[in-house]
C-alpha atoms as one frame of an Amber mdcrd trajectory, in Angstrom:
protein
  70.633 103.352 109.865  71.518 103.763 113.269  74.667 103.821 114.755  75.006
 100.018 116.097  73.696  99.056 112.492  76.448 101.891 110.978  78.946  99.915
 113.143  78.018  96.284 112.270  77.392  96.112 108.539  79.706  99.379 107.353
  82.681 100.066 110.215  83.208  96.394 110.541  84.042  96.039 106.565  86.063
  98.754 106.739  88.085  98.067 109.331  89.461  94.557 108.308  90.897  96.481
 105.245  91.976  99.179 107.366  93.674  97.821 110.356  95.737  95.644 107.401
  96.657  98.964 105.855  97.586 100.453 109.564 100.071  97.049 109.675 102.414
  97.718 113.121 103.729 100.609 112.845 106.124 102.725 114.901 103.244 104.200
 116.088 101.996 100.887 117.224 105.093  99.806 118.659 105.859 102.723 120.320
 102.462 102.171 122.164 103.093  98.921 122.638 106.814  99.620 124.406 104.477
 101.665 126.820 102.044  99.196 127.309 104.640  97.010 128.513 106.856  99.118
 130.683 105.012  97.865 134.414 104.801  94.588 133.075 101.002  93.475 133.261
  99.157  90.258 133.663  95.723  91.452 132.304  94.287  93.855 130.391  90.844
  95.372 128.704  91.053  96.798 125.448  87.733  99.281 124.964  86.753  99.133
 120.661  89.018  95.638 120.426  88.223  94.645 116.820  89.243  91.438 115.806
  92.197  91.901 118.286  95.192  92.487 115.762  97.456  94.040 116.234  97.679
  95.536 120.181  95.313  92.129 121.882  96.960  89.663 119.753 100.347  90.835
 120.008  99.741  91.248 123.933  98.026  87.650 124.484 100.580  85.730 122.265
 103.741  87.310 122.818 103.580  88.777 126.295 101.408  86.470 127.849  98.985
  88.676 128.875  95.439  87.579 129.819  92.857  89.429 127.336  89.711  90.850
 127.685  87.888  93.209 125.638  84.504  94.550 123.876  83.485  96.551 121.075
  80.259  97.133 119.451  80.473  95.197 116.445  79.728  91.605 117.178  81.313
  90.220 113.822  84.479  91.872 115.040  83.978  90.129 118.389  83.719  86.698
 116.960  86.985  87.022 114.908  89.039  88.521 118.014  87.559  85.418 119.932
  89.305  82.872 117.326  92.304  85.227 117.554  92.468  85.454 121.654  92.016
  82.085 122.917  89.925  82.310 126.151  89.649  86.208 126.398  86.493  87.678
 127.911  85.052  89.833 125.332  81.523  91.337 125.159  79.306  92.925 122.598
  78.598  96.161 122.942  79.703  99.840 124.856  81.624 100.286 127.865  78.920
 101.970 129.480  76.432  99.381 128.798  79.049  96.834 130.523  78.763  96.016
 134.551  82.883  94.992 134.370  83.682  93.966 138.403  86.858  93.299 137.407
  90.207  95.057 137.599  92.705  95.349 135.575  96.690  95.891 135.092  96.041
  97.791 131.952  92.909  99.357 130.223  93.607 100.889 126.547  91.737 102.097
 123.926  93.641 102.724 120.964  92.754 104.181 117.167  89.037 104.365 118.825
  88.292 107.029 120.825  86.891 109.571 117.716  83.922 107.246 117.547  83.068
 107.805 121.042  81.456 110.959 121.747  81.000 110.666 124.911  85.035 109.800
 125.788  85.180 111.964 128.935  82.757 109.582 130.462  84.536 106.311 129.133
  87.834 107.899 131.088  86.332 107.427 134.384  84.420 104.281 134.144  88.057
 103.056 132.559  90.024 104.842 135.886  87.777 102.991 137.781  88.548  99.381
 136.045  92.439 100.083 136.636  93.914  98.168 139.342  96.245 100.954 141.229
  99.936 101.241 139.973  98.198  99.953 136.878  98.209 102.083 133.002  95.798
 103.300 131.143  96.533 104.384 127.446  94.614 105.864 124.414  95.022 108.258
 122.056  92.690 111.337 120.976  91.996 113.611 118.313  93.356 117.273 119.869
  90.354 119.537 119.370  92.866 122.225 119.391  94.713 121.631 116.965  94.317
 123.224 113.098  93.113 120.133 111.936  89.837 120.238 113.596  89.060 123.456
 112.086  89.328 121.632 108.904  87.476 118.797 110.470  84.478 121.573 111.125
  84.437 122.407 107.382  84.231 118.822 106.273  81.508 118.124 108.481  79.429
 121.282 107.368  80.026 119.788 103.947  78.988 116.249 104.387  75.696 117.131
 105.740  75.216 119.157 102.821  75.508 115.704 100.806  73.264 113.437 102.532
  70.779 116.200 103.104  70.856 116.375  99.259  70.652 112.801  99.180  68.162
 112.410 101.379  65.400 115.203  99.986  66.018 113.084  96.213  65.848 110.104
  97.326  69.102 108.992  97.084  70.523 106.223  99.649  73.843 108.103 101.245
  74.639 106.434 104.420  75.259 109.510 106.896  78.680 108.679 109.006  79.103
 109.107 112.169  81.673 112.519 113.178  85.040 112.540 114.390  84.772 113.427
 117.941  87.663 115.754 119.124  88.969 116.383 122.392  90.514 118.647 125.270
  93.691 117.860 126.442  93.338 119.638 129.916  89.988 118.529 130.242  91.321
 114.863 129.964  94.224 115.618 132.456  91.394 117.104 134.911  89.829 113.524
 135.112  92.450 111.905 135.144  94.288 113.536 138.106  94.958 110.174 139.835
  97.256 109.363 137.225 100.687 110.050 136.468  99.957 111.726 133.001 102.842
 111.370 129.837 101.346 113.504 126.422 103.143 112.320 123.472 102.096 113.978
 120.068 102.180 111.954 116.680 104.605 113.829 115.389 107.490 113.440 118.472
 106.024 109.369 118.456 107.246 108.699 114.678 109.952 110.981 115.382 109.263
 113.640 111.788 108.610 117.058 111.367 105.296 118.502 113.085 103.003 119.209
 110.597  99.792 121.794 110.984  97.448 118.952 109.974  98.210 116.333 112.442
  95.826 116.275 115.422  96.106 112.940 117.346  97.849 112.085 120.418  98.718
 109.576 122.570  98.583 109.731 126.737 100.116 107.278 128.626  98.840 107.253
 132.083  99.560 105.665 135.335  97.522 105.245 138.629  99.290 106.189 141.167
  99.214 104.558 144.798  97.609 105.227 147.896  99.686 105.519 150.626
């Protein structure tokens, strides 16, 4: 199974159970407040899904025009009955020639299924009109939790290689991908960067596990 099969028939299933178990958050809301701050008129979400919650709650309460892709085209079909007349596409960023700027370009809960993210960053600078925001949140590949992560992954090879030599059908998933914080704020120096870790976002105690974090970035002018 490749990965656009892994991401059609298995990643779209789960997430229409997961994104109901996310529900809106203060995490999501928090993002959202963000989102919001400059006000825009259009947006791209990169890895939309069916559009719920960040899309939908964008195009129907804020009035913002929506467009969008992600590589699952069942998910795109259900975020076009959701999003009116959004532009959405089937497939990658990078295999997308997008003209078009845009007030806001976000990628949220998605980026640990890209592995190559750095790459996404620019082509998503690039699609940001200037004074505009982009926003996404990582997996911190310094933090404990990825040594964890390292240890799982050693351990789920393990079981589909097992699988695999008896014959046993174990679909292989794809890794978390992790990232570097300074590396990110390298490519991104023509933004205005704000870090926010999970832990300061829902406002609890920082635990040792907890590895994602949001950046909220803004282009800045040219003078």
């Amino acid at each position: 199974m490749n990965k656009e099969e892994y991401f059609e028939k298995v990643y779209a299933s789960f997430w229409h159970n997961q994104v109901k178990k996310y529900g809106f958050t203060q995490y999501e809301d928090f993002a959202l407040r963000k989102m919001l701050k400059n006000k825009p008129k259009t947006a791209f979400e990169v890895g939309i899904g069916t559009g719920w919650p960040m899309a939908v709650t964008l195009y129907k309460e804020n009035n913002v025009q929506m467009s969008g892709c992600d590589i699952s085209k069942s998910l795109i079909e259900e975020a076009r009955e959701n999003l009116g007349d959004a532009e959405l596409y089937v497939g990658e960023l990078f295999d997308l020639d997008i003209k078009k700027k845009f007030d806001l370009v976000y990628c949220f809960r998605t980026s640990w299924y890209i592995k190559d993210f750095y790459k996404m960053l620019l082509q998503m600078s690039d699609m940001t009109n200037e004074g505009g925001m982009i926003l996404f949140d990582i997996f911190d590949q310094f933090s404990l939790q990825y040594i964890k992560h390292l240890f799982h992954r050693v351990y789920n090879r393990i079981i589909w290689a097992g699988g695999f030599i008896f014959g046993r059908n174990i679909i292989k998933q794809p890794d978390d991908n992790y990232f570097n914080i300074n590396k990110i704020k390298t490519i991104l120096k023509e933004f205005d960067i704000e870090v926010y870790r999970q832990h300061e976002v829902l406002n609890v105690k920082k635990r040792i596990n907890q590895a994602k974090v949001m950046f909220v970035c803004t282009k800045k002018n040219r003078l």
